[in-house]
Coordinates of C-alpha atoms and ligand atoms in Angstrom, one line a residue:
M1 CA 16.0 17.2 0.7
P2 CA 19.7 17.5 1.7
I3 CA 21.4 20.8 1.0
S4 CA 23.8 19.2 -1.5
R5 CA 20.9 17.8 -3.6
L6 CA 19.1 21.2 -3.5
A7 CA 22.3 22.9 -4.6
A8 CA 22.7 20.4 -7.5
L9 CA 19.1 20.8 -8.5
A10 CA 19.4 24.6 -8.4
A11 CA 22.6 24.5 -10.5
V12 CA 21.0 22.5 -13.2
L13 CA 17.7 24.3 -13.1
L14 CA 19.7 27.5 -13.6
A15 CA 21.2 25.8 -16.6
G16 CA 17.6 25.5 -17.9
T17 CA 18.0 21.9 -19.2
A18 CA 15.5 19.1 -19.0
Y19 CA 18.1 17.0 -17.1
A20 CA 17.6 18.5 -13.7
A21 CA 16.4 15.4 -11.9
D22 CA 18.9 13.2 -13.6
L23 CA 22.0 15.1 -12.5
T24 CA 20.9 15.1 -8.9
P25 CA 23.2 12.7 -7.1
T26 CA 21.3 9.7 -5.7
G27 CA 24.0 7.9 -3.7
K28 CA 22.8 4.7 -5.5
W29 CA 23.9 2.4 -8.2
S30 CA 21.2 2.5 -10.9
G31 CA 22.6 -0.2 -13.2
Y32 CA 20.7 -3.5 -13.5
T33 CA 21.4 -6.0 -10.8
A34 CA 18.3 -8.3 -11.0
G35 CA 18.6 -11.7 -12.5
N36 CA 21.5 -14.2 -12.6
A37 CA 24.2 -12.5 -14.6
A38 CA 27.0 -11.6 -12.2
T39 CA 29.3 -12.9 -15.0
P40 CA 28.3 -13.2 -18.7
P41 CA 26.0 -16.1 -19.5
M42 CA 27.5 -19.2 -21.2
G43 CA 25.7 -21.9 -23.1
W44 CA 24.2 -22.8 -26.4
S45 CA 21.3 -21.6 -28.6
S46 CA 19.4 -23.4 -31.3
W47 CA 19.2 -20.6 -33.8
N48 CA 22.4 -20.8 -35.8
T49 CA 22.1 -24.5 -36.4
F50 CA 18.4 -25.3 -36.6
A51 CA 16.6 -21.9 -37.2
T52 CA 12.9 -22.7 -36.6
N53 CA 13.4 -26.4 -37.3
I54 CA 13.8 -27.2 -33.6
S55 CA 12.7 -30.3 -31.8
E56 CA 12.9 -31.8 -28.3
E57 CA 15.1 -34.5 -29.7
R58 CA 17.6 -32.1 -31.2
I59 CA 17.8 -29.8 -28.2
L60 CA 18.1 -32.6 -25.7
G61 CA 20.7 -34.2 -27.9
V62 CA 22.7 -31.0 -27.7
A63 CA 22.2 -30.8 -23.9
E64 CA 23.6 -34.3 -23.6
A65 CA 26.5 -33.4 -25.8
L66 CA 27.3 -30.4 -23.7
K67 CA 27.7 -32.8 -20.8
K68 CA 29.6 -35.5 -22.8
T69 CA 32.1 -33.0 -24.3
G70 CA 32.9 -31.5 -20.9
L71 CA 31.6 -28.2 -22.1
A72 CA 28.9 -28.1 -19.3
A73 CA 31.6 -28.6 -16.7
K74 CA 33.5 -25.6 -18.2
G75 CA 30.5 -23.4 -17.6
Y76 CA 28.3 -23.8 -20.8
R77 CA 25.1 -24.3 -18.8
Y78 CA 22.2 -22.5 -20.6
V79 CA 20.4 -24.6 -23.3
N80 CA 18.4 -22.0 -25.2
M81 CA 15.5 -22.7 -27.5
D82 CA 15.2 -19.8 -30.0
D83 CA 12.4 -19.0 -32.5
G84 CA 10.1 -21.8 -33.7
W85 CA 8.5 -23.5 -30.7
W86 CA 5.0 -22.0 -30.8
D87 CA 1.9 -23.8 -32.1
K88 CA -0.6 -21.0 -31.4
R89 CA -2.1 -18.7 -28.8
R90 CA -5.3 -20.5 -27.6
Q91 CA -8.5 -18.5 -27.8
P92 CA -10.1 -17.1 -25.9
D93 CA -7.9 -17.5 -22.8
G94 CA -4.7 -16.6 -24.6
R95 CA -2.7 -19.6 -23.2
M96 CA 0.2 -20.4 -25.4
Q97 CA 0.3 -23.9 -27.0
I98 CA 3.4 -25.7 -28.0
R99 CA 4.2 -27.6 -31.3
T100 CA 3.7 -31.2 -30.1
D101 CA 4.8 -32.6 -33.5
Q102 CA 8.4 -31.7 -32.5
F103 CA 8.0 -31.5 -28.7
P104 CA 6.0 -34.7 -28.0
S105 CA 6.5 -34.5 -24.2
A106 CA 4.5 -31.2 -24.2
A107 CA 1.3 -33.0 -25.1
V108 CA 0.1 -33.3 -21.5
G109 CA -3.6 -32.7 -22.3
G110 CA -6.2 -31.6 -19.7
S111 CA -7.1 -28.0 -19.3
V112 CA -3.7 -26.7 -20.1
G113 CA -3.4 -28.6 -23.4
T114 CA 0.4 -28.4 -23.7
S115 CA 3.2 -27.8 -21.2
F116 CA 7.0 -27.5 -21.5
K117 CA 7.4 -28.7 -17.9
P118 CA 8.4 -32.2 -18.9
F119 CA 11.0 -30.7 -21.3
T120 CA 12.5 -28.3 -18.8
D121 CA 12.6 -31.1 -16.2
K122 CA 14.7 -33.2 -18.5
V123 CA 17.2 -30.3 -19.1
H124 CA 17.3 -29.5 -15.4
A125 CA 17.9 -33.2 -14.6
L126 CA 21.1 -32.9 -16.7
G127 CA 22.2 -30.2 -14.3
L128 CA 21.7 -27.5 -17.0
K129 CA 19.5 -24.4 -17.3
V130 CA 17.1 -23.8 -20.1
G131 CA 16.0 -20.8 -22.1
I132 CA 12.9 -19.8 -24.1
Y133 CA 12.3 -17.1 -26.8
S134 CA 9.6 -14.5 -27.4
D135 CA 9.0 -11.2 -29.1
L136 CA 8.0 -7.8 -27.7
G137 CA 5.3 -7.3 -30.4
R138 CA 2.4 -9.5 -31.4
N139 CA 4.4 -11.4 -34.0
S140 CA 7.9 -12.8 -34.3
C141 CA 10.9 -12.4 -36.6
S142 CA 10.3 -15.7 -38.4
Q143 CA 6.8 -14.6 -39.2
A144 CA 8.1 -11.3 -40.6
Y145 CA 11.0 -12.9 -42.5
P146 CA 9.9 -16.5 -43.1
A147 CA 12.6 -18.9 -44.3
P148 CA 11.6 -21.1 -47.2
D149 CA 12.0 -24.3 -45.2
G150 CA 11.0 -22.8 -41.9
Y151 CA 8.1 -23.5 -39.6
L152 CA 5.4 -20.9 -38.6
P153 CA 2.7 -20.9 -36.0
K154 CA -0.7 -22.0 -37.1
G155 CA -4.4 -20.9 -36.9
T156 CA -6.4 -17.8 -37.1
M157 CA -4.8 -14.3 -37.1
A158 CA -5.4 -14.1 -33.3
E159 CA -4.0 -17.6 -32.8
R160 CA -0.9 -16.7 -34.7
E161 CA -0.2 -13.6 -32.4
I162 CA 2.3 -15.4 -30.3
G163 CA 4.3 -12.4 -29.0
L164 CA 4.2 -10.7 -25.6
Y165 CA 2.4 -7.6 -26.7
G166 CA -0.7 -7.3 -24.4
H167 CA 0.2 -10.7 -22.8
T168 CA 3.5 -9.9 -21.0
D169 CA 2.3 -10.8 -17.5
Q170 CA 0.4 -13.9 -18.6
D171 CA 3.2 -15.3 -20.8
I172 CA 6.1 -14.6 -18.4
K173 CA 4.2 -16.3 -15.6
L174 CA 3.6 -19.3 -17.8
Y175 CA 7.1 -19.6 -19.3
M176 CA 9.2 -18.8 -16.2
Q177 CA 7.1 -19.8 -13.3
E178 CA 4.8 -22.6 -14.5
W179 CA 7.1 -24.2 -17.2
G180 CA 10.3 -23.4 -15.3
F181 CA 12.5 -21.7 -17.8
D182 CA 15.6 -19.9 -16.5
Y183 CA 16.4 -17.6 -19.4
I184 CA 14.3 -15.6 -21.9
K185 CA 15.4 -13.9 -25.1
V186 CA 13.0 -11.2 -26.2
D187 CA 13.3 -10.2 -29.8
A188 CA 11.7 -7.0 -31.3
C189 CA 10.6 -7.7 -34.9
G190 CA 7.0 -7.4 -33.8
I191 CA 7.5 -3.7 -33.1
R192 CA 9.5 -3.1 -36.2
A193 CA 8.4 -5.1 -39.1
Y194 CA 4.5 -5.0 -39.0
F195 CA 4.0 -1.5 -40.4
P196 CA 0.9 -0.8 -42.6
E197 CA 2.8 -1.2 -45.9
A198 CA 4.7 -4.4 -44.9
P199 CA 3.9 -7.2 -47.4
Q200 CA 2.7 -9.6 -44.6
V201 CA 0.3 -6.9 -43.4
K202 CA -1.0 -5.8 -46.8
S203 CA -1.7 -9.4 -47.7
G204 CA -4.0 -9.6 -44.6
E205 CA -1.8 -12.3 -43.0
Y206 CA -1.0 -10.3 -39.9
R207 CA -2.3 -7.2 -38.1
T208 CA -0.3 -4.0 -38.2
L209 CA 1.3 -2.7 -35.1
D210 CA 2.4 0.9 -35.2
P211 CA 6.2 0.4 -35.4
L212 CA 8.1 1.8 -32.4
I213 CA 11.3 1.2 -34.3
I214 CA 11.3 2.8 -37.8
G215 CA 13.9 0.7 -39.6
W216 CA 17.2 2.2 -38.5
Q217 CA 16.0 5.8 -38.5
I218 CA 17.4 6.9 -35.2
N219 CA 15.1 9.8 -34.5
G220 CA 12.0 8.2 -35.9
T221 CA 12.2 5.5 -33.3
D222 CA 10.3 5.8 -30.0
A223 CA 13.2 4.7 -27.8
G224 CA 11.2 5.5 -24.6
A225 CA 8.3 3.3 -25.6
V226 CA 10.7 0.4 -26.5
K227 CA 12.4 0.8 -23.1
K228 CA 9.1 0.8 -21.3
L229 CA 8.0 -2.5 -23.0
Y230 CA 11.3 -4.2 -22.1
T231 CA 11.0 -2.8 -18.5
D232 CA 7.6 -4.4 -18.3
V233 CA 9.1 -7.7 -19.1
S234 CA 11.8 -7.2 -16.5
D235 CA 9.2 -6.3 -13.9
A236 CA 7.3 -9.5 -14.7
L237 CA 10.5 -11.6 -14.5
I238 CA 11.2 -10.1 -11.0
K239 CA 7.6 -10.9 -10.0
Y240 CA 7.5 -14.5 -11.2
K241 CA 11.1 -15.4 -10.4
P242 CA 11.4 -14.1 -6.9
N243 CA 14.5 -16.2 -6.3
N244 CA 16.2 -14.0 -8.9
D245 CA 17.3 -17.0 -11.0
F246 CA 16.5 -15.6 -14.4
L247 CA 18.4 -14.2 -17.3
F248 CA 16.8 -11.5 -19.4
S249 CA 18.2 -11.2 -22.9
I250 CA 17.2 -8.0 -24.8
C251 CA 17.4 -8.4 -28.6
V252 CA 16.8 -5.1 -30.3
W253 CA 20.1 -5.2 -32.3
G254 CA 21.5 -1.8 -31.2
A255 CA 18.4 0.1 -32.3
A256 CA 16.1 2.3 -30.2
D257 CA 19.1 3.9 -28.5
V258 CA 19.4 0.7 -26.5
R259 CA 23.0 1.5 -25.6
T260 CA 21.9 4.1 -23.1
W261 CA 19.3 2.0 -21.3
A262 CA 19.8 -1.7 -21.6
K263 CA 22.4 -1.5 -18.8
D264 CA 19.5 -0.5 -16.5
V265 CA 16.8 -2.9 -17.9
G266 CA 18.2 -6.3 -18.7
N267 CA 21.1 -8.8 -18.3
I268 CA 22.4 -8.9 -21.9
S269 CA 21.6 -6.7 -24.8
R270 CA 22.3 -7.2 -28.5
T271 CA 24.5 -4.4 -29.9
S272 CA 24.1 -5.2 -33.6
D273 CA 22.3 -7.2 -36.3
D274 CA 22.7 -11.0 -36.5
L275 CA 26.2 -12.4 -36.8
G276 CA 26.9 -14.6 -39.8
P277 CA 29.7 -17.1 -40.4
I278 CA 31.7 -14.4 -42.2
W279 CA 34.8 -12.6 -41.1
T280 CA 33.6 -9.1 -41.9
R281 CA 30.3 -9.7 -40.2
M282 CA 32.3 -10.7 -37.1
L283 CA 34.2 -7.4 -37.3
H284 CA 31.0 -5.5 -37.5
N285 CA 29.4 -7.2 -34.5
F286 CA 32.6 -7.0 -32.5
D287 CA 32.9 -3.2 -33.2
S288 CA 29.3 -2.6 -32.1
A289 CA 30.2 -3.9 -28.6
S290 CA 33.9 -3.2 -28.2
R291 CA 33.7 0.5 -27.6
R292 CA 31.0 0.4 -25.0
A293 CA 33.0 -0.8 -22.0
L294 CA 31.4 1.7 -19.7
Y295 CA 27.9 0.5 -20.7
A296 CA 28.4 -3.0 -19.2
H297 CA 28.9 -4.1 -15.6
P298 CA 28.3 -7.3 -13.5
G299 CA 24.6 -7.9 -14.1
S300 CA 24.3 -6.4 -17.6
W301 CA 26.6 -7.1 -20.6
N302 CA 26.9 -6.1 -24.2
D303 CA 25.9 -8.9 -26.5
P304 CA 27.5 -8.9 -30.0
D305 CA 25.4 -12.1 -30.7
M306 CA 25.9 -15.8 -30.4
L307 CA 29.3 -17.4 -31.4
Y308 CA 29.6 -18.7 -35.0
V309 CA 32.5 -21.0 -34.2
G310 CA 32.0 -24.1 -36.3
Y311 CA 30.5 -22.5 -39.4
G312 CA 31.8 -20.8 -42.6
E313 CA 34.9 -18.7 -41.9
F314 CA 35.0 -20.0 -38.3
D315 CA 35.0 -23.7 -39.1
E316 CA 37.7 -26.3 -38.6
N317 CA 39.4 -25.1 -41.8
H318 CA 39.7 -21.6 -40.3
L319 CA 41.1 -22.1 -36.9
T320 CA 42.9 -18.7 -36.8
E321 CA 39.6 -17.0 -37.4
A322 CA 37.7 -19.2 -35.0
K323 CA 40.3 -18.5 -32.2
S324 CA 40.1 -14.8 -32.8
H325 CA 36.3 -14.8 -32.7
F326 CA 36.3 -16.7 -29.4
A327 CA 39.1 -14.7 -27.8
L328 CA 37.5 -11.4 -28.7
W329 CA 34.1 -12.3 -27.4
A330 CA 35.7 -13.6 -24.2
I331 CA 37.8 -10.4 -23.5
T332 CA 34.8 -8.2 -24.3
N333 CA 32.7 -9.9 -21.7
A334 CA 30.3 -11.0 -24.4
P335 CA 27.9 -13.9 -23.6
L336 CA 29.6 -17.2 -24.7
I337 CA 26.6 -18.8 -26.3
L338 CA 27.6 -21.5 -28.8
G339 CA 25.5 -21.8 -32.0
N340 CA 27.0 -24.9 -33.6
D341 CA 25.8 -28.5 -33.5
V342 CA 27.6 -29.6 -30.4
R343 CA 26.5 -33.2 -31.1
K344 CA 29.2 -33.4 -33.8
M345 CA 31.9 -30.9 -32.9
P346 CA 35.4 -31.4 -34.4
K347 CA 38.1 -31.7 -31.7
P348 CA 40.1 -28.6 -32.7
L349 CA 36.9 -26.4 -32.4
L350 CA 36.0 -28.1 -29.1
D351 CA 39.5 -27.3 -27.8
I352 CA 39.1 -23.6 -28.7
V353 CA 35.8 -23.0 -26.8
S354 CA 37.0 -25.2 -24.0
N355 CA 40.1 -23.1 -23.3
Q356 CA 39.7 -22.7 -19.5
D357 CA 42.1 -19.8 -19.2
I358 CA 40.2 -17.8 -21.8
I359 CA 36.8 -18.7 -20.3
A360 CA 38.2 -17.5 -17.0
I361 CA 39.0 -14.1 -18.5
N362 CA 35.4 -13.8 -19.7
Q363 CA 34.0 -15.0 -16.3
D364 CA 36.3 -12.9 -14.1
K365 CA 34.3 -11.7 -11.2
D366 CA 35.3 -8.0 -11.4
G367 CA 33.4 -7.8 -14.7
N368 CA 35.5 -5.2 -16.4
Q369 CA 35.0 -5.3 -20.2
A370 CA 38.3 -4.9 -22.0
T371 CA 39.0 -1.3 -23.1
L372 CA 40.8 -0.2 -26.2
A373 CA 44.5 0.6 -25.6
Y374 CA 45.6 0.9 -29.2
D375 CA 43.6 1.3 -32.4
A376 CA 45.0 2.1 -35.8
D377 CA 44.9 0.6 -39.3
N378 CA 44.4 -3.1 -38.8
V379 CA 45.7 -3.6 -35.3
Q380 CA 43.8 -3.2 -32.1
I381 CA 45.0 -3.9 -28.5
F382 CA 42.5 -4.5 -25.8
V383 CA 43.3 -4.6 -22.1
K384 CA 41.0 -5.9 -19.3
S385 CA 41.7 -5.6 -15.6
L386 CA 41.1 -8.8 -13.7
A387 CA 40.3 -9.5 -10.1
G388 CA 43.5 -9.8 -8.1
G389 CA 45.4 -7.3 -10.2
K390 CA 46.5 -9.1 -13.4
K391 CA 45.6 -7.9 -16.8
A392 CA 44.2 -9.7 -19.8
V393 CA 45.6 -8.5 -23.2
A394 CA 44.4 -9.2 -26.7
I395 CA 46.4 -8.2 -29.7
F396 CA 44.1 -8.4 -32.7
N397 CA 45.2 -8.3 -36.4
R398 CA 42.0 -7.5 -38.3
G399 CA 43.8 -7.5 -41.7
I400 CA 45.1 -10.0 -44.2
A401 CA 48.8 -9.0 -43.9
P402 CA 51.1 -10.0 -41.0
A403 CA 51.6 -7.2 -38.5
E404 CA 54.5 -6.3 -36.3
V405 CA 53.1 -5.0 -33.0
D406 CA 54.7 -3.3 -30.0
L407 CA 53.0 -4.0 -26.7
T408 CA 54.0 -1.5 -23.9
A409 CA 53.7 -1.5 -20.2
Q410 CA 52.1 1.9 -20.5
Q411 CA 49.3 0.4 -22.7
M412 CA 48.6 -2.2 -20.0
K413 CA 48.8 0.5 -17.3
L414 CA 51.7 -1.4 -15.7
A415 CA 54.9 0.1 -14.3
E416 CA 57.6 0.7 -16.9
D417 CA 60.4 -0.3 -14.6
G418 CA 58.7 -3.4 -13.2
D419 CA 59.1 -7.1 -14.3
I420 CA 56.1 -8.2 -16.3
T421 CA 55.2 -11.8 -17.0
L422 CA 53.1 -12.5 -20.1
T423 CA 51.3 -15.9 -20.3
D424 CA 50.0 -16.8 -23.7
L425 CA 46.6 -18.3 -23.1
W426 CA 46.8 -20.6 -26.2
T427 CA 50.3 -22.0 -25.8
K428 CA 50.7 -21.4 -22.0
Q429 CA 54.2 -20.1 -22.8
Q430 CA 55.5 -17.5 -20.4
T431 CA 57.7 -14.5 -21.4
K432 CA 59.3 -12.0 -19.0
I433 CA 59.4 -8.4 -20.3
K434 CA 60.2 -5.0 -19.0
K435 CA 58.8 -1.8 -20.5
E436 CA 57.8 -3.2 -23.9
T437 CA 58.0 -6.1 -26.3
K438 CA 57.3 -7.0 -29.9
F439 CA 55.1 -9.5 -31.5
Q440 CA 54.5 -10.8 -35.1
V441 CA 50.8 -11.2 -35.5
A442 CA 49.6 -13.3 -38.4
P443 CA 46.7 -12.2 -40.6
R444 CA 43.4 -12.4 -38.6
Q445 CA 45.2 -13.7 -35.6
T446 CA 44.5 -12.7 -32.0
L447 CA 47.2 -13.2 -29.4
I448 CA 45.7 -13.3 -25.9
F449 CA 47.7 -13.1 -22.7
T450 CA 47.5 -12.5 -19.0
A451 CA 50.0 -9.9 -17.9
E452 CA 51.3 -9.8 -14.3
G453 CA 53.4 -7.0 -12.9
P454 CA 53.4 -3.9 -10.7
H455 CA 50.8 -1.4 -11.7
R456 CA 51.6 2.1 -13.0
L457 CA 49.4 3.6 -10.3
K458 CA 50.5 2.4 -6.9
N459 CA 47.8 1.8 -4.3
G460 CA 44.8 1.9 -6.6
L461 CA 43.2 1.9 -10.0
Y462 CA 42.4 4.4 -12.6
L463 CA 38.7 4.5 -13.3
S464 CA 39.4 3.5 -16.9
E465 CA 40.8 0.3 -15.5
M466 CA 37.5 -0.6 -13.9
P467 CA 34.7 0.1 -16.3
G468 CA 32.6 -2.5 -14.5
R469 CA 32.4 -0.2 -11.5
V470 CA 31.4 2.9 -13.5
N471 CA 27.9 3.5 -14.7
P472 CA 27.1 6.4 -17.0
A473 CA 23.8 7.1 -15.3
V474 CA 23.4 10.2 -17.4
D475 CA 26.0 10.4 -20.2
G476 CA 25.0 13.9 -21.5
V477 CA 24.0 12.7 -25.0
T478 CA 20.9 14.7 -25.9
T479 CA 21.0 14.3 -29.7
R480 CA 21.2 10.8 -30.9
Q481 CA 23.9 10.4 -33.5
P482 CA 25.0 7.3 -35.5
D483 CA 28.3 5.9 -34.5
P484 CA 30.6 6.1 -37.5
Y485 CA 33.2 3.8 -36.0
I486 CA 31.1 0.7 -36.3
F487 CA 32.2 -1.2 -39.3
R488 CA 29.3 -1.8 -41.7
F489 CA 28.8 -5.2 -43.1
Q490 CA 27.4 -6.0 -46.5
T491 CA 23.7 -6.1 -45.6
W492 CA 22.2 -9.5 -45.7
G493 CA 24.4 -10.6 -48.6
S494 CA 23.2 -8.1 -51.2
T495 CA 25.0 -5.1 -52.8
R496 CA 21.8 -3.5 -54.1
G497 CA 21.2 0.1 -53.2
N498 CA 24.0 2.3 -51.8
G499 CA 25.1 0.1 -49.0
A500 CA 25.0 0.1 -45.2
H501 CA 25.6 3.4 -43.5
P502 CA 26.2 4.3 -39.9
Q503 CA 23.0 3.7 -38.1
Y504 CA 23.7 2.7 -34.5
A505 CA 23.1 5.5 -32.0
G506 CA 25.8 5.8 -29.4
W507 CA 28.2 8.3 -30.9
G508 CA 29.0 10.6 -28.1
G509 CA 28.7 8.2 -25.2
A510 CA 31.1 8.0 -22.3
Q511 CA 34.6 6.4 -23.1
T512 CA 37.6 5.2 -21.2
D513 CA 40.9 6.9 -22.2
F514 CA 39.3 8.7 -25.2
T515 CA 36.8 11.5 -25.7
P516 CA 33.2 10.5 -26.5
F517 CA 34.1 11.2 -30.1
G518 CA 37.2 9.0 -30.1
Q519 CA 39.9 11.6 -29.7
S520 CA 42.8 11.6 -27.2
L521 CA 42.1 13.3 -23.9
R522 CA 43.6 16.8 -23.6
I523 CA 42.8 19.7 -21.3
G524 CA 44.4 23.2 -21.8
G525 CA 47.2 21.6 -23.7
K526 CA 47.9 18.8 -21.3
D527 CA 47.6 15.3 -22.6
F528 CA 46.1 12.4 -20.6
D529 CA 46.5 8.8 -21.7
T530 CA 44.1 7.7 -19.0
G531 CA 40.8 9.2 -17.8
L532 CA 37.1 9.2 -18.6
G533 CA 35.8 11.2 -21.6
V534 CA 32.2 12.3 -21.4
L535 CA 29.9 15.1 -22.3
A536 CA 28.9 17.9 -20.0
N537 CA 25.6 17.5 -18.1
S538 CA 26.5 14.0 -17.2
R539 CA 26.5 12.0 -14.0
L540 CA 28.7 8.9 -13.5
E541 CA 28.1 6.5 -10.7
V542 CA 31.2 4.7 -9.4
R543 CA 31.1 1.8 -7.0
N544 CA 33.9 2.4 -4.6
N545 CA 36.2 -0.6 -4.0
G546 CA 37.3 0.4 -0.5
A547 CA 39.5 3.2 -1.6
T548 CA 40.0 6.3 0.6
T549 CA 40.8 9.0 -2.0
F550 CA 39.4 10.0 -5.3
T551 CA 41.5 12.3 -7.6
A552 CA 41.2 13.6 -11.1
E553 CA 42.4 16.5 -13.2
V554 CA 39.3 18.1 -14.7
G555 CA 38.4 20.5 -17.4
V556 CA 36.8 21.1 -20.8
D557 CA 38.5 18.9 -23.4
D558 CA 40.5 20.7 -26.1
S559 CA 38.6 18.7 -28.7
T560 CA 35.2 20.2 -27.7
L561 CA 32.9 21.6 -30.4
D562 CA 31.3 24.0 -27.9
T563 CA 34.0 26.3 -26.7
S564 CA 31.7 28.9 -25.1
R565 CA 30.2 27.2 -22.0
P566 CA 32.2 26.7 -18.8
V567 CA 31.7 23.5 -16.9
T568 CA 31.7 22.8 -13.2
F569 CA 32.9 19.4 -11.9
A570 CA 31.6 18.0 -8.6
V571 CA 32.4 14.8 -6.7
Y572 CA 29.8 13.3 -4.4
G573 CA 30.1 10.5 -1.9
D574 CA 26.9 8.6 -1.1
G575 CA 24.9 11.7 -2.2
K576 CA 27.0 14.3 -0.3
L577 CA 29.1 16.9 -2.0
L578 CA 32.8 16.2 -1.4
A579 CA 34.6 18.4 -3.9
K580 CA 33.8 20.9 -6.5
S581 CA 35.8 22.8 -9.2
A582 CA 35.6 26.4 -10.2
P583 CA 33.7 26.8 -13.5
K584 CA 36.2 25.6 -16.1
A585 CA 36.4 27.4 -19.4
Y586 CA 37.6 26.0 -22.8
G587 CA 41.4 26.2 -23.0
E588 CA 41.9 26.6 -19.2
K589 CA 44.5 24.4 -17.5
P590 CA 43.1 21.3 -15.7
E591 CA 42.1 21.7 -12.0
T592 CA 43.0 18.9 -9.6
L593 CA 40.0 17.6 -7.6
T594 CA 40.7 15.5 -4.5
A595 CA 38.1 14.0 -2.3
S596 CA 38.2 11.8 0.7
V597 CA 36.0 8.8 0.0
K598 CA 36.7 6.7 3.1
G599 CA 33.7 4.5 3.8
V600 CA 31.8 5.9 0.8
K601 CA 30.0 3.3 -1.3
I602 CA 29.0 5.3 -4.3
V603 CA 31.1 8.1 -5.7
E604 CA 29.3 10.3 -8.2
L605 CA 31.0 12.5 -10.8
V606 CA 28.8 15.3 -12.1
A607 CA 29.9 17.7 -14.8
S608 CA 27.4 20.5 -15.6
N609 CA 27.2 23.6 -17.7
A610 CA 25.9 26.6 -15.9
T611 CA 24.8 28.5 -18.9
A612 CA 22.1 28.0 -21.5
P613 CA 22.7 25.1 -23.8
N614 CA 23.6 25.5 -27.5
A615 CA 23.4 22.9 -30.2
Q616 CA 27.0 21.7 -29.9
P617 CA 28.0 19.3 -27.1
T618 CA 30.7 20.3 -24.6
V619 CA 33.3 17.6 -24.2
V620 CA 34.8 17.2 -20.8
T621 CA 37.6 15.1 -19.3
W622 CA 38.2 13.5 -15.9
G623 CA 41.9 13.1 -16.5
N624 CA 43.8 10.5 -14.5
A625 CA 40.6 9.9 -12.6
A626 CA 41.6 7.3 -9.9
L627 CA 40.5 5.7 -6.6
T628 CA 43.5 5.1 -4.3
R629 CA 44.0 4.1 -0.7
Ligands
GLA701 C1 16.2 -12.2 -35.0 C2 17.3 -12.4 -33.9 C3 18.0 -13.7 -34.1 C4 17.1 -14.8 -34.0 C5 16.0 -14.7 -35.0 C6 14.8 -15.7 -34.9 O1 16.8 -12.1 -36.2 O2 18.2 -11.3 -34.0 O3 19.0 -13.8 -33.1 O4 16.5 -14.9 -32.7 O5 15.4 -13.4 -35.0 O6 13.8 -15.5 -35.8

């Protein structure tokens, strides 16, 4: 073992934590890179329009409409079949059978009985890709929460066990290799809903499966076991799709501490419950993804759920809301998966989701999720760094009153004395500004621009401008806490009980330009409007972009709850120690760390406490952290 790794190990062993191995620099990027998700997936899913009442005719009809409307050419290429396709799991060989009443081409007969190959061939012949759906447990969401007019699998109890549990290898091989699907969404009701007292279990309809997810009880959930099951699916996908042309969609709705591990296990991961065609639900889902920029990177994206453009408060009578929904999903690098009936899509809605400039923001190859530049009352400003140096900016009025909003060069991390050109991506109108400008933003409106101008930081980027290159391999969170910032929607349309309460683990995770608990960055009385905020006993992996120098001003953040434990900051290049601070105590002035990273591929930033832990987290700041050349 190299001396530096030994030293790092010794330092953390001394600290007496269980995180020794994790803080050891690896010189590697540990975020997920398997599968086909260099940019967020785009396409359509059957769920929001058809629920379980899907058919070959309906899905192929939508596939054809994607071509006819020009949406396919704009990038909407995945045609995803959601819940409702199963007939039964054949006994005793366990081979899944398809509903041939709705998928007649699947009735191939012979030893296999049914096959989706004719169906996937038809979708592929249109030049599109095609997705399938399953569950991590033995049973599905529709079986746990049946819709009155919905369809359910048939047969004996064993035949109705259509989920992956105990069949992962067999099913993934069948779906992805033999049937030729390109995309799989794996839901998790099977490991949540079938507890012994559940009505569908007590009635004898389904077997119980010890729930790995206990409702939304963060500490009652076996996050490690859930991660393991999803990792098994990923392993099977890698095995049966050796060409890497698969997309793995994790659907555990923000539960099971998925924020910390989905970025290492799958290509997209749901951050919340299902979206509905309701403005406040959209806010909720958006909030669940919008503060996790550091937990997404090319290959793995936050998924606030499929688009609801076309329905309810996002239909053709609500174009402001529909445009906001679309623009916010785009700038957050969310998957752009339509859910409406594309066969009959009103022109104004088609125009919204066809906006090439906004799609380009979402599909930008640098893969930086927008970060929060301003947040108060009803106004939020998000900024996303694009390949080539431009910025994308969204100004979002969440409220029902008009808002006057100042947008500044500083918020965009552009030079205050430079000429900035703003291009409105809806109207294409260009405006030249210097330093700052003002906008009137209508209720529920989102203005979206690209901004071009000289950067505030010459010759490089702040790390908070490139969250797609930063992976919080260990974010220091040891006690799962619900995130109070996530807006809570009215649960499933009922106001019985005492309402929805914070329930998504993630509070305390690494942040750009804020502390892990949402405060401004400040070390020893010095404010930083840019930097990375994280907890001590963390290790951040940074993909270098050809820069030659890393710099940061480091120290314990003034907002820390634990004021007693000094923290040491170390910078590694491809596993070798490059720079190290003195132990920094609470209240001490920041120390500047500089490291030459010429030729280095992976820079690692390790912040560790050298004394025994206490119950309070130590908040640390990598102020002005930047890579320059
Ligand atoms: C869950 C998922 C939805 C959808 C349904 C299908 O609720 O979150 O996206 O797949 O199951 O039953």
